Tab-separated table of C-alpha atoms in Angstrom:
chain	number	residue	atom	x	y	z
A	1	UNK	CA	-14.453	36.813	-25.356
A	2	UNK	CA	-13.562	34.087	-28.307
A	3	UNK	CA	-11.091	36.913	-29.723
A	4	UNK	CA	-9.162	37.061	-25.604
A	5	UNK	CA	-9.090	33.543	-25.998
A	6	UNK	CA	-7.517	33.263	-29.297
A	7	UNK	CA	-5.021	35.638	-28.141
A	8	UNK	CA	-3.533	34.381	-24.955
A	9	UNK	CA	-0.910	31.581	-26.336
A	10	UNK	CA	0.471	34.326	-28.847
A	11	UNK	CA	0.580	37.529	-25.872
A	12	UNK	CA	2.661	34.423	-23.914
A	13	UNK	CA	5.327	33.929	-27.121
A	14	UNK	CA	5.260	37.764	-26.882
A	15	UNK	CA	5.837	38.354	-23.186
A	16	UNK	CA	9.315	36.830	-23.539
A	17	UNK	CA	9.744	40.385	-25.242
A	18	UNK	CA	7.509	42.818	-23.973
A	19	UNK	CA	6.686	43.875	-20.744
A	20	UNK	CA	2.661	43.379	-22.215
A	21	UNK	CA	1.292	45.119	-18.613
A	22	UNK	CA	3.838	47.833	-18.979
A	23	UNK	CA	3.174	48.490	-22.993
A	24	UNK	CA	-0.898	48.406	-22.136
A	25	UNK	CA	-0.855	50.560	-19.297
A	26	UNK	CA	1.343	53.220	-21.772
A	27	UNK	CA	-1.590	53.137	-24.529
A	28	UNK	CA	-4.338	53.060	-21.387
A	29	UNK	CA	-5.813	49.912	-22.278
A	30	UNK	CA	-6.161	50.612	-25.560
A	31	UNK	CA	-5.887	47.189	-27.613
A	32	UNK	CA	-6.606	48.498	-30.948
A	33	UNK	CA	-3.962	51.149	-30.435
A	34	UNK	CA	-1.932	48.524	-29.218
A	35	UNK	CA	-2.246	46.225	-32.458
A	36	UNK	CA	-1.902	49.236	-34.808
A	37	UNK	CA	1.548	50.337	-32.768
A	38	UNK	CA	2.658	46.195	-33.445
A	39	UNK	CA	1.875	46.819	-36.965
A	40	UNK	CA	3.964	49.740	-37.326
A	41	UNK	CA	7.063	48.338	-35.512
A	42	UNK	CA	6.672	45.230	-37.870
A	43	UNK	CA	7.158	47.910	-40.817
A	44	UNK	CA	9.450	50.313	-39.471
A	45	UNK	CA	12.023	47.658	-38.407
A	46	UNK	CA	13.846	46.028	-41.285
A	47	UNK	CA	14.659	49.577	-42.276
A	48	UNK	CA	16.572	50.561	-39.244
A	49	UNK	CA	17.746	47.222	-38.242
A	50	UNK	CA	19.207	47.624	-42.069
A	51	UNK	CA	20.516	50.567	-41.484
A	52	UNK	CA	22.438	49.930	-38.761
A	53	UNK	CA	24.329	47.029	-40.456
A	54	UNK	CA	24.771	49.224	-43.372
A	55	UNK	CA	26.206	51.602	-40.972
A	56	UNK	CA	28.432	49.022	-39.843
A	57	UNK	CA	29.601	47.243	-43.089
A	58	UNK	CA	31.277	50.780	-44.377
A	59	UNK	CA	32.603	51.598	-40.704
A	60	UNK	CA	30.534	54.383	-40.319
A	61	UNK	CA	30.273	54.385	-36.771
A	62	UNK	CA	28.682	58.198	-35.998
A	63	UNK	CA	25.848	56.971	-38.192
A	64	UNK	CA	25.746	53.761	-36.556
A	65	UNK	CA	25.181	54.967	-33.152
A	66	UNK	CA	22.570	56.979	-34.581
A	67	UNK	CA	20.631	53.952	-36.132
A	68	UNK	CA	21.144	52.119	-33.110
A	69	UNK	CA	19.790	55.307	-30.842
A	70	UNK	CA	16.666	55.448	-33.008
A	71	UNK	CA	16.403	51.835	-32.439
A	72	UNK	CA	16.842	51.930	-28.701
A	73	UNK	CA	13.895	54.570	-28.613
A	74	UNK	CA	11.785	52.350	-30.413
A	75	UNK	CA	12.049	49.332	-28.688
A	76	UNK	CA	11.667	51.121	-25.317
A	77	UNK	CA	8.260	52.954	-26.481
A	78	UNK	CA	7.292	49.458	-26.881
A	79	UNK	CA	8.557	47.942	-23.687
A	80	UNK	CA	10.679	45.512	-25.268
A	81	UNK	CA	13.310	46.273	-22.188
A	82	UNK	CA	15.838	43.461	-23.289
A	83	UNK	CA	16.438	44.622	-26.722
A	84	UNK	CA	16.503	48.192	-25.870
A	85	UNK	CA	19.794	47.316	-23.284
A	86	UNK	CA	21.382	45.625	-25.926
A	87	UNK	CA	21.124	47.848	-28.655
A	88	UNK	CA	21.587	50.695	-25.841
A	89	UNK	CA	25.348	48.820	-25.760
A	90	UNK	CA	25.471	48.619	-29.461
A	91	UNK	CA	24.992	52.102	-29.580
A	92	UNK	CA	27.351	53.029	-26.885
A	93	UNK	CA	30.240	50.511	-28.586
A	94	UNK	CA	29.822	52.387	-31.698
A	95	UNK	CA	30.233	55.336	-29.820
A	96	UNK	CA	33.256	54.528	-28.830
A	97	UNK	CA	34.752	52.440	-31.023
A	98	UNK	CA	35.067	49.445	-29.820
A	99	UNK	CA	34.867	47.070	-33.073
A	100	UNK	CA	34.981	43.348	-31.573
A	101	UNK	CA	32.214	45.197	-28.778
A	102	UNK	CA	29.959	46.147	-31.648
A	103	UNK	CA	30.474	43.171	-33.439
A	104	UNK	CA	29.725	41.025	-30.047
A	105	UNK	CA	26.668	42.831	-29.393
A	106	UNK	CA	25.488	43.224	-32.544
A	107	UNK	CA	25.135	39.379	-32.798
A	108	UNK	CA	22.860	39.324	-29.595
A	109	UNK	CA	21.188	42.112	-31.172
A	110	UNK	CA	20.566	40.018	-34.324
A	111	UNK	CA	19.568	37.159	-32.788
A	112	UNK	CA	16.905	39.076	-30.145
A	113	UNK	CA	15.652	40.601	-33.111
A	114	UNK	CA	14.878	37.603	-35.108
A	115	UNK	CA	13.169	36.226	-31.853
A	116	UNK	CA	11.076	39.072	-31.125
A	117	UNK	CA	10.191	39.550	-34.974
A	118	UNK	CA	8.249	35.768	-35.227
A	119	UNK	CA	6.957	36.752	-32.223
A	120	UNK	CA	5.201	40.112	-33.254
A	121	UNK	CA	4.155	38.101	-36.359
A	122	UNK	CA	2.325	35.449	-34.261
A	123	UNK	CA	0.209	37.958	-32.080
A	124	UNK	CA	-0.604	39.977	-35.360
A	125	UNK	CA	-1.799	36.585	-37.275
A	126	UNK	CA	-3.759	35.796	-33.698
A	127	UNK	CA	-5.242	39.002	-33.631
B	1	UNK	CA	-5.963	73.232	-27.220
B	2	UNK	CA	-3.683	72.674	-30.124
B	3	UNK	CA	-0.265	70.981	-30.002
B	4	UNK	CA	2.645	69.855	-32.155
B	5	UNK	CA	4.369	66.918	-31.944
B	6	UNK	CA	7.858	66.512	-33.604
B	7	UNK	CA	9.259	62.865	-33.898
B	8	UNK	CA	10.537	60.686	-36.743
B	9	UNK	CA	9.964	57.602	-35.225
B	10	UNK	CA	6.862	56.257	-36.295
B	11	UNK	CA	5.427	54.011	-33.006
B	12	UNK	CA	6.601	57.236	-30.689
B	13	UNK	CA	4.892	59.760	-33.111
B	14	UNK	CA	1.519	57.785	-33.260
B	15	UNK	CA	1.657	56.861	-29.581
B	16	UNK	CA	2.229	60.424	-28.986
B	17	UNK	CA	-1.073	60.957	-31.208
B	18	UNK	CA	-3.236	59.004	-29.662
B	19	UNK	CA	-2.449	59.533	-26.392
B	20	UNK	CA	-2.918	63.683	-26.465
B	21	UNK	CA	-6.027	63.255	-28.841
B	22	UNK	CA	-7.809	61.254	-25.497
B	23	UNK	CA	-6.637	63.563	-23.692
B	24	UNK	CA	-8.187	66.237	-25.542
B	25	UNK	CA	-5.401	68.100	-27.545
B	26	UNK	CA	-5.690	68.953	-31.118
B	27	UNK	CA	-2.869	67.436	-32.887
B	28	UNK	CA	-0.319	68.413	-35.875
B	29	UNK	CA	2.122	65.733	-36.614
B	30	UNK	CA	5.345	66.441	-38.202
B	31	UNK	CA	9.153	63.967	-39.170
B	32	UNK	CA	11.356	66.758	-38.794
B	33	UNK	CA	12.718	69.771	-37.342
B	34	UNK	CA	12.589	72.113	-40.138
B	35	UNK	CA	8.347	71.019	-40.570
B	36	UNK	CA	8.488	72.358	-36.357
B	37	UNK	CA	10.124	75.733	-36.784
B	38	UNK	CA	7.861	76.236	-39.415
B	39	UNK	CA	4.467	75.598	-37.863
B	40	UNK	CA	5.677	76.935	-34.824
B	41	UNK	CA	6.476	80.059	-36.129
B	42	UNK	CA	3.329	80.743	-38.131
B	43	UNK	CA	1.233	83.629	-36.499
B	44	UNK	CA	-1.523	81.369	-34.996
B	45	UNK	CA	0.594	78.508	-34.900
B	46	UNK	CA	0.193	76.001	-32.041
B	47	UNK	CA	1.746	77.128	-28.558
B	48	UNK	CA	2.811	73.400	-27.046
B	49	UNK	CA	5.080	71.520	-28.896
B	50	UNK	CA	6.485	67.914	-27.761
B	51	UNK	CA	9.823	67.344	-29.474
B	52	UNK	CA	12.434	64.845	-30.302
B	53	UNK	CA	15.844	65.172	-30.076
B	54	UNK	CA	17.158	63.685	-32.860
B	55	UNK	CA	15.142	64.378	-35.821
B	56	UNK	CA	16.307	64.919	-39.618
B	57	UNK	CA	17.525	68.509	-41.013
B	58	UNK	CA	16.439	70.064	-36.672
B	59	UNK	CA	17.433	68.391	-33.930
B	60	UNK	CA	15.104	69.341	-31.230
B	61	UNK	CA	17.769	71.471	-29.346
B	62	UNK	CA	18.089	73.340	-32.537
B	63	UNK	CA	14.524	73.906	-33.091
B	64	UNK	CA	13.878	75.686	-29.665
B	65	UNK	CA	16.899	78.015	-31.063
B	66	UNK	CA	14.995	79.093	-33.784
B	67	UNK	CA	11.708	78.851	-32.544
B	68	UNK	CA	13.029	81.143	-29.382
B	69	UNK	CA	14.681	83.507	-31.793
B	70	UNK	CA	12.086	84.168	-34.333
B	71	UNK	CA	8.880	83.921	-32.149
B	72	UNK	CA	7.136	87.145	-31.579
B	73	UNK	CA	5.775	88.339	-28.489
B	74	UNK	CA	3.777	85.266	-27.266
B	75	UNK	CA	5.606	82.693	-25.769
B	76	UNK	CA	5.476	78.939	-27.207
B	77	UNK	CA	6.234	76.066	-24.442
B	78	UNK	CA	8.481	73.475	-25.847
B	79	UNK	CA	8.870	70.103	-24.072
B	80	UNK	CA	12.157	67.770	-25.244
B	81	UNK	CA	10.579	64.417	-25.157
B	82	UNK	CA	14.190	62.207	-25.860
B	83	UNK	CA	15.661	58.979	-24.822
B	84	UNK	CA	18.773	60.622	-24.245
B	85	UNK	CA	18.847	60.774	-20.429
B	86	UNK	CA	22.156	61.874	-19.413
B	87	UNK	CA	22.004	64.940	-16.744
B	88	UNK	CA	24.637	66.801	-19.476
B	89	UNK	CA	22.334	65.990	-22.226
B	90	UNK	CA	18.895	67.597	-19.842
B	91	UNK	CA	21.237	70.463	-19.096
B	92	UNK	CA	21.868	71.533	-22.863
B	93	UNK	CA	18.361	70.801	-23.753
B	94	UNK	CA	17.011	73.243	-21.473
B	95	UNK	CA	19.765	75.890	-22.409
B	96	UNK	CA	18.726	75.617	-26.001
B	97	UNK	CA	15.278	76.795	-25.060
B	98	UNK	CA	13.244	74.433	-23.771
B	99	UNK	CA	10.974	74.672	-21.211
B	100	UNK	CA	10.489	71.196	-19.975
B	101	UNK	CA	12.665	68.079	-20.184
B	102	UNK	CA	10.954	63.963	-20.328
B	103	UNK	CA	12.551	61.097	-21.124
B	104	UNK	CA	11.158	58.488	-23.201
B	105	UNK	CA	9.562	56.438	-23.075
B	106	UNK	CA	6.653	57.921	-21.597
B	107	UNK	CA	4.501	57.506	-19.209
B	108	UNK	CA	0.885	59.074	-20.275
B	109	UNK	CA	0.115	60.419	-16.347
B	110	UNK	CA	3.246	62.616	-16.361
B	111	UNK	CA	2.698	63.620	-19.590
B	112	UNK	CA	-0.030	64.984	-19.439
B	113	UNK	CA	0.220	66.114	-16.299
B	114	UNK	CA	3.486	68.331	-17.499
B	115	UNK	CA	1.169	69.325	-20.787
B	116	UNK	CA	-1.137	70.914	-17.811
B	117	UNK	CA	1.602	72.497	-16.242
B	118	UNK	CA	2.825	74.453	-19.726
B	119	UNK	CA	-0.730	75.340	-20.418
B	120	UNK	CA	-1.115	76.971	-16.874
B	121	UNK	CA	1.623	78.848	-17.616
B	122	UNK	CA	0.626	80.367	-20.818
B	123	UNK	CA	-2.964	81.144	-19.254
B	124	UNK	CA	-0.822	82.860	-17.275
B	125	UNK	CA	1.171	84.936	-19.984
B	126	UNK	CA	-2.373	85.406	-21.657
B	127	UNK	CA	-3.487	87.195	-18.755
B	128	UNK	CA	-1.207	89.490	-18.398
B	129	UNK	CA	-1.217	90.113	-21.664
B	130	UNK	CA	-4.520	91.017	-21.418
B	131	UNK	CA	-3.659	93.063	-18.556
B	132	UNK	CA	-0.582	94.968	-20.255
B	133	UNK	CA	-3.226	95.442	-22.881
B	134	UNK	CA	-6.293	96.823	-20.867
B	135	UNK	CA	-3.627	98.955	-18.878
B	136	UNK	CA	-2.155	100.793	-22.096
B	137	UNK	CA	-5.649	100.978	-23.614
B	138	UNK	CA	-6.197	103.087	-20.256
B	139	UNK	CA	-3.367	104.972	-20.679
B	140	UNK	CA	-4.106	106.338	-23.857
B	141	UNK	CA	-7.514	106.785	-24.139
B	142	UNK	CA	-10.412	108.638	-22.458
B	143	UNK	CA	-12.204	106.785	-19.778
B	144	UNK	CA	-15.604	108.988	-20.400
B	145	UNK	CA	-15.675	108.250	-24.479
B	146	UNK	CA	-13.360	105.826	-25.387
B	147	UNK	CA	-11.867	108.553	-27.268
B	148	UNK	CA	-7.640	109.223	-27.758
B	149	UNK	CA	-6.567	111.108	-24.612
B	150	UNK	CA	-5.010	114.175	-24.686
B	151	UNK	CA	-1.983	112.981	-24.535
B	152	UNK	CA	-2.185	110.455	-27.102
B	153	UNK	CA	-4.449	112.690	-29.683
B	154	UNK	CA	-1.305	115.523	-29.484
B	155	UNK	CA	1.586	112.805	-29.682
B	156	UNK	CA	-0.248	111.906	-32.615
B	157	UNK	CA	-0.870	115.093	-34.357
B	158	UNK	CA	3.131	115.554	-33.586
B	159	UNK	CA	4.049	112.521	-35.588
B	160	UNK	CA	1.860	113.053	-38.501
B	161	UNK	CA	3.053	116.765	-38.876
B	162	UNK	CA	6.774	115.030	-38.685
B	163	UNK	CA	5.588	112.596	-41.382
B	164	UNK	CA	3.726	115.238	-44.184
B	165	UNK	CA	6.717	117.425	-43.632
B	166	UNK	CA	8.942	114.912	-44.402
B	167	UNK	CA	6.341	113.669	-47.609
B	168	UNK	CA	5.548	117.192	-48.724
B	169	UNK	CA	2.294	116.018	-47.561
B	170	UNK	CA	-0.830	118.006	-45.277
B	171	UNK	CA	-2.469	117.470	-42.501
B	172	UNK	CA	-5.316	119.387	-41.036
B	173	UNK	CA	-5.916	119.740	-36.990
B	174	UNK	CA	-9.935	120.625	-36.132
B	175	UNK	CA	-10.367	122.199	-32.625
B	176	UNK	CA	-13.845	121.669	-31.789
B	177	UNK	CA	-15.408	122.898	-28.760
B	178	UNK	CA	-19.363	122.223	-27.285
B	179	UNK	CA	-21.341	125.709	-27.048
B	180	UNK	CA	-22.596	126.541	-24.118
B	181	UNK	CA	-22.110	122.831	-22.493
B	182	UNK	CA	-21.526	124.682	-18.591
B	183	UNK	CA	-25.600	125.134	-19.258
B	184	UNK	CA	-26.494	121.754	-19.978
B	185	UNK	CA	-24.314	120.275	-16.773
B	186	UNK	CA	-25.995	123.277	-14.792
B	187	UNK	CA	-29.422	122.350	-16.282
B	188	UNK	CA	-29.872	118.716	-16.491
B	189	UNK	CA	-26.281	117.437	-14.460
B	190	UNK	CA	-23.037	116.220	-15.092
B	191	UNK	CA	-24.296	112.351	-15.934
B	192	UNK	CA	-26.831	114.335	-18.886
B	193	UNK	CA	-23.569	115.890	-19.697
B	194	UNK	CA	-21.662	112.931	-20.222
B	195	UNK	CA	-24.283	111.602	-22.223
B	196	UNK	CA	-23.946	114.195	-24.557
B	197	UNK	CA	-19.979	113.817	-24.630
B	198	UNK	CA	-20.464	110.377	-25.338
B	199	UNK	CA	-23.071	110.381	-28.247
B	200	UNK	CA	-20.910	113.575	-29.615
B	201	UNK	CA	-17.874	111.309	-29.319
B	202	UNK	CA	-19.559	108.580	-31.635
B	203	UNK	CA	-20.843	111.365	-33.794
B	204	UNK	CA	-17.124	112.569	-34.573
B	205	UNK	CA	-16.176	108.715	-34.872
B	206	UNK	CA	-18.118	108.594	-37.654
B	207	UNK	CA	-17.568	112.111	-39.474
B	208	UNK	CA	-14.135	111.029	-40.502
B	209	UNK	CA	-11.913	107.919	-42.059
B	210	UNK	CA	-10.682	105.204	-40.786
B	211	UNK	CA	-7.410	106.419	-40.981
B	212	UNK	CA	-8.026	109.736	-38.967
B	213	UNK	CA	-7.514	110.374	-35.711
B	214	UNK	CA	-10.074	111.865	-32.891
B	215	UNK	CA	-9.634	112.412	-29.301
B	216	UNK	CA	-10.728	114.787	-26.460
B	217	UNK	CA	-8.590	117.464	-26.084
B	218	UNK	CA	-10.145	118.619	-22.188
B	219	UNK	CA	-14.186	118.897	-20.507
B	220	UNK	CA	-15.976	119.837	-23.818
B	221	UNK	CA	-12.984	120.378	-26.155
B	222	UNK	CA	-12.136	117.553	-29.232
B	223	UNK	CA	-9.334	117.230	-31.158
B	224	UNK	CA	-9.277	115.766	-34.896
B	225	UNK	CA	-6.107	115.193	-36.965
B	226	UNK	CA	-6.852	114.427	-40.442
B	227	UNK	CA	-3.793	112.967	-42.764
B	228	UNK	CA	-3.112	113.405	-46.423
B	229	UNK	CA	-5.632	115.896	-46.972
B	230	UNK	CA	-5.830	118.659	-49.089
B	231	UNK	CA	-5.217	121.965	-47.604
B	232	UNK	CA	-7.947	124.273	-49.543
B	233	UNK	CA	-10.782	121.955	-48.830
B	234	UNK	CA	-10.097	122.139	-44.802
B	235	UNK	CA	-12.820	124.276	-44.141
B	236	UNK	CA	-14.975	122.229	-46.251
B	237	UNK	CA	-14.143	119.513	-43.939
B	238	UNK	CA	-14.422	120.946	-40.604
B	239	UNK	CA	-17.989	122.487	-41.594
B	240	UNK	CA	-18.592	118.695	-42.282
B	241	UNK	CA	-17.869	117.916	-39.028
B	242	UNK	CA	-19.764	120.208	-37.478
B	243	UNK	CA	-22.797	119.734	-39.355
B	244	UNK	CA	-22.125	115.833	-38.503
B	245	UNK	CA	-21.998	116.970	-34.633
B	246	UNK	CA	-25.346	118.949	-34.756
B	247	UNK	CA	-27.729	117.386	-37.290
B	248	UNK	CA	-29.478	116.067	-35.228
B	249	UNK	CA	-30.568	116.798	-30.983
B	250	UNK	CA	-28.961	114.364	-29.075
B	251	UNK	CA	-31.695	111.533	-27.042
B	252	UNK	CA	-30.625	111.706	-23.209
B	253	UNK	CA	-32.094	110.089	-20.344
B	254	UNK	CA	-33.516	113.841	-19.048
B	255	UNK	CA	-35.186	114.364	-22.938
B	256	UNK	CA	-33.631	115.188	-25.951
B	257	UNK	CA	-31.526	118.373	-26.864
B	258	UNK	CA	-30.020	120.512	-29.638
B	259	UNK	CA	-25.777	120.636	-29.478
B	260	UNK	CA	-23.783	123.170	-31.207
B	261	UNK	CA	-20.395	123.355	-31.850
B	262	UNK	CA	-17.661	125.676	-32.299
B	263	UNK	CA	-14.518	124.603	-34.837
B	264	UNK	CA	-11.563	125.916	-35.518
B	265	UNK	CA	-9.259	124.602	-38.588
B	266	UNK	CA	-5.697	124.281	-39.534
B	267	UNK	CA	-3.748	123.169	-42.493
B	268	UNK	CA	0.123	122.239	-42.253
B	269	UNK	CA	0.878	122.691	-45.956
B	270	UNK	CA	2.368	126.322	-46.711
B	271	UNK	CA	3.124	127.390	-42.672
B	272	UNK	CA	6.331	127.471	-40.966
B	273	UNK	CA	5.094	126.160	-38.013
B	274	UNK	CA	8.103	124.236	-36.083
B	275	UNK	CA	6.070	122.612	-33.298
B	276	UNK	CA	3.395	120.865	-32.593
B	277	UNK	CA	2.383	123.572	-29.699
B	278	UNK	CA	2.464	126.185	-31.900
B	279	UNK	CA	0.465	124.278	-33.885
B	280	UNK	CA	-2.565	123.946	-31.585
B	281	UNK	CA	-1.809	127.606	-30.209
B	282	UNK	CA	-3.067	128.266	-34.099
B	283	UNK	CA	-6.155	126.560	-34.245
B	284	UNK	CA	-7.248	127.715	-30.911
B	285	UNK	CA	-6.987	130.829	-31.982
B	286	UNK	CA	-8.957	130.143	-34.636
B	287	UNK	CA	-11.566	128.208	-32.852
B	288	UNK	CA	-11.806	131.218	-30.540
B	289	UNK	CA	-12.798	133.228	-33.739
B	290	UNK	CA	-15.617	130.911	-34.122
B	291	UNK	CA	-16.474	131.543	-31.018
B	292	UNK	CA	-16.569	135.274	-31.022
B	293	UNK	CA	-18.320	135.133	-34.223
B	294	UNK	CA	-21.390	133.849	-32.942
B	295	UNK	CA	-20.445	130.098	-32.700
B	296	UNK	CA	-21.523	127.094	-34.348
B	297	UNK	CA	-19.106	128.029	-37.068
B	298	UNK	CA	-16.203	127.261	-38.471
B	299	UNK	CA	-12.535	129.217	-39.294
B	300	UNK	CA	-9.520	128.900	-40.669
B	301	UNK	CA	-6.052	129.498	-38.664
């Protein structure tokens, strides 16, 4: 029960990115699962987010809107809705080459991420 | 039942995992297309496969291409499991091969309720491919001893005589027929009869190779083909037969009783016989030898 309790203010911070009812009915109530798929996203992220803007610095747009696809899968497996549409228009800017777009988008992107990433960091050192 | 999952994202891949392994599925894991074809290709390899779209070396379309062009016989039901939900982009993934179509992410219900429907339908290949099986098993064997038909025993003897006259090779054709076997139907009744035909059916079975061939030729009447052998010891080998057939009186269910049997031999090596007819023409001649000679004998065509 103590461990529910310790939990709730950090599943709050984190429900301003996750649909947290969605993600837990999608592992069937499985918290452990749940914390281990947290962990991995923690990882896994720097190294696409990186690769995306590494995609972008050189103008590389075809692998761009591949970084940002992989990303978009990603953050929907984890129910994290609102970043998924935005990198969803990141991806779909690179796709067609609309610079300033990408550039616009990627900011919100940025910034989201940032958010969400203290956020994930929270409910892991709560859990 | 065992199941591949393809996917180089690492939350979708253990998800994935997880998920199946509650559900009961026996898992292989694997980060890239090439990694799919492969297991998916191996002989016992597993016959569900969840797969990606865009994965490194494969992407998933191209994986059901090669998976549906090298796969043998049994069929292997691929799912595309993408977030790439246009209806052009479900359209090309199911003309690459696939069988089934979800877009991620997932939910577990549908999932697994789409796993069920792929592994009804290869229960359903299974079964007739146990059918196709049991119905050319009938086809060319004998119902009574589980011996080659006559059909298949002669198609045989055809081919091999093909073969060792293409190899400078031999083979040897024994004729054997049951003395007096109208008596023991007469006497005891046909279902004593097929007892015998049965337990001389085994006894044959085990008078020659692996590698030989043995069927029933008609009522009482068997026909062995032998490969590779060597053409002056063929009537050492059919009096081995023979002897094998009636060492011993056969057990019944009306008493026990003494079988002879009549053989006839023939060797391929040295005779310019053209067909396989002309062949067996031969050797019934020279089984009929046997015959007039007092049977339970052998002789040479």
């Amino acid at each position: 029960m103590s461990g529910v309790n310790r939990s709730v203010p950090n599943d709050a911070l984190l429900g301003r990115f996750v649909d947290l009812p969605d993600l837990l009915a999608r592992v069937e109530d499985d918290r452990d699962l749940l914390t281990e798929l947290f962990v991995i996203f923690r990882e896994e992220l720097p190294g696409l987010h990186g690769a995306l803007h590494a995609a972008i610095d050189v103008g590389d747009l075809s692998r761009a809107a591949k970084a940002a696809h992989a990303l978009k899968g990603m953050l929907a497996n984890m129910s994290m809705e609102r970043g998924a549409t935005i990198v969803a228009d990141v991806e779909m800017a690179a796709r067609s080459g609309h610079i300033s777009a990408l550039k616009g988008t990627l900011a919100s992107f940025d910034s989201e991420i940032a958010e969400l990433s203290a956020a994930i960091c929270a409910f892991l050192e709560g859990t | 039942m065992r199941i591949l999952i393809a996917d180089d994202e690492s939350v979708s891949l253990r998800m994935l995992e997880r998920t199946l392994q509650r559900a009961g599925y026996q898992v292989t894991a694997v980060r890239n297309g090439r990694a799919a074809v492969e297991e998916l290709c191996r002989p016992e390899g597993p016959r569900l496969a969840l797969l990606d779209w865009m994965m490194p070396e494969l992407d998933g379309p191209a994986v059901c291409r090669e998976v549906r062009s090298q796969r043998g016989q049994r069929h292997v039901h691929l799912v595309l499991l993408t977030s790439k939900n246009s209806k052009q982009d479900v359209v090309t993934g199911l003309e690459s091969g696939a069988d089934d179509y979800l877009i991620k992410p997932f939910d577990p219900g549908e999932l697994k309720a789409r796993l069920h429907t792929g592994r009804r339908i290869l229960q359903l290949e299974d079964s007739l491919l146990e059918a196709r099986e049991e119905m050319r098993y009938k086809a060319t064997h004998d119902a009574l001893t589980s011996l080659l038909n006559r059909g298949t025993i002669v198609e045989l003897l055809a081919h091999e005589l093909t073969r060792t006259r293409r190899e400078d090779g031999c083979t040897i054709a024994v004729l054997g027929d049951l003395d007096h076997f109208k008596l023991v139907n007469d006497t005891h009744g046909h279902l004593v009869g097929d007892e015998v035909l049965r337990e001389v059916a085994k006894r044959l079975l085990r008078s020659v190779r692996s590698y030989d061939f043995v069927g029933r030729y008609g009522g009482e009447e068997f026909l062995l083909v032998l490969n590779n052998c060597d053409a002056k010891k063929s009537i050492e080998r059919a009096e081995e037969i023979r002897s094998a057939v009636c060492r011993s009186p056969i057990d019944t269910t009306q008493g026990t009783m003494s079988i002879t049997v009549s053989v006839g031999v023939i060797a391929s090596r040295g005779r310019g016989i053209e067909t396989v007819e002309e062949f067996i023409c031969e050797v019934d001649r020279a089984l009929y030898s046997a015959k007039a000679a007092g049977r339970n004998c052998s002789r040479l065509a």
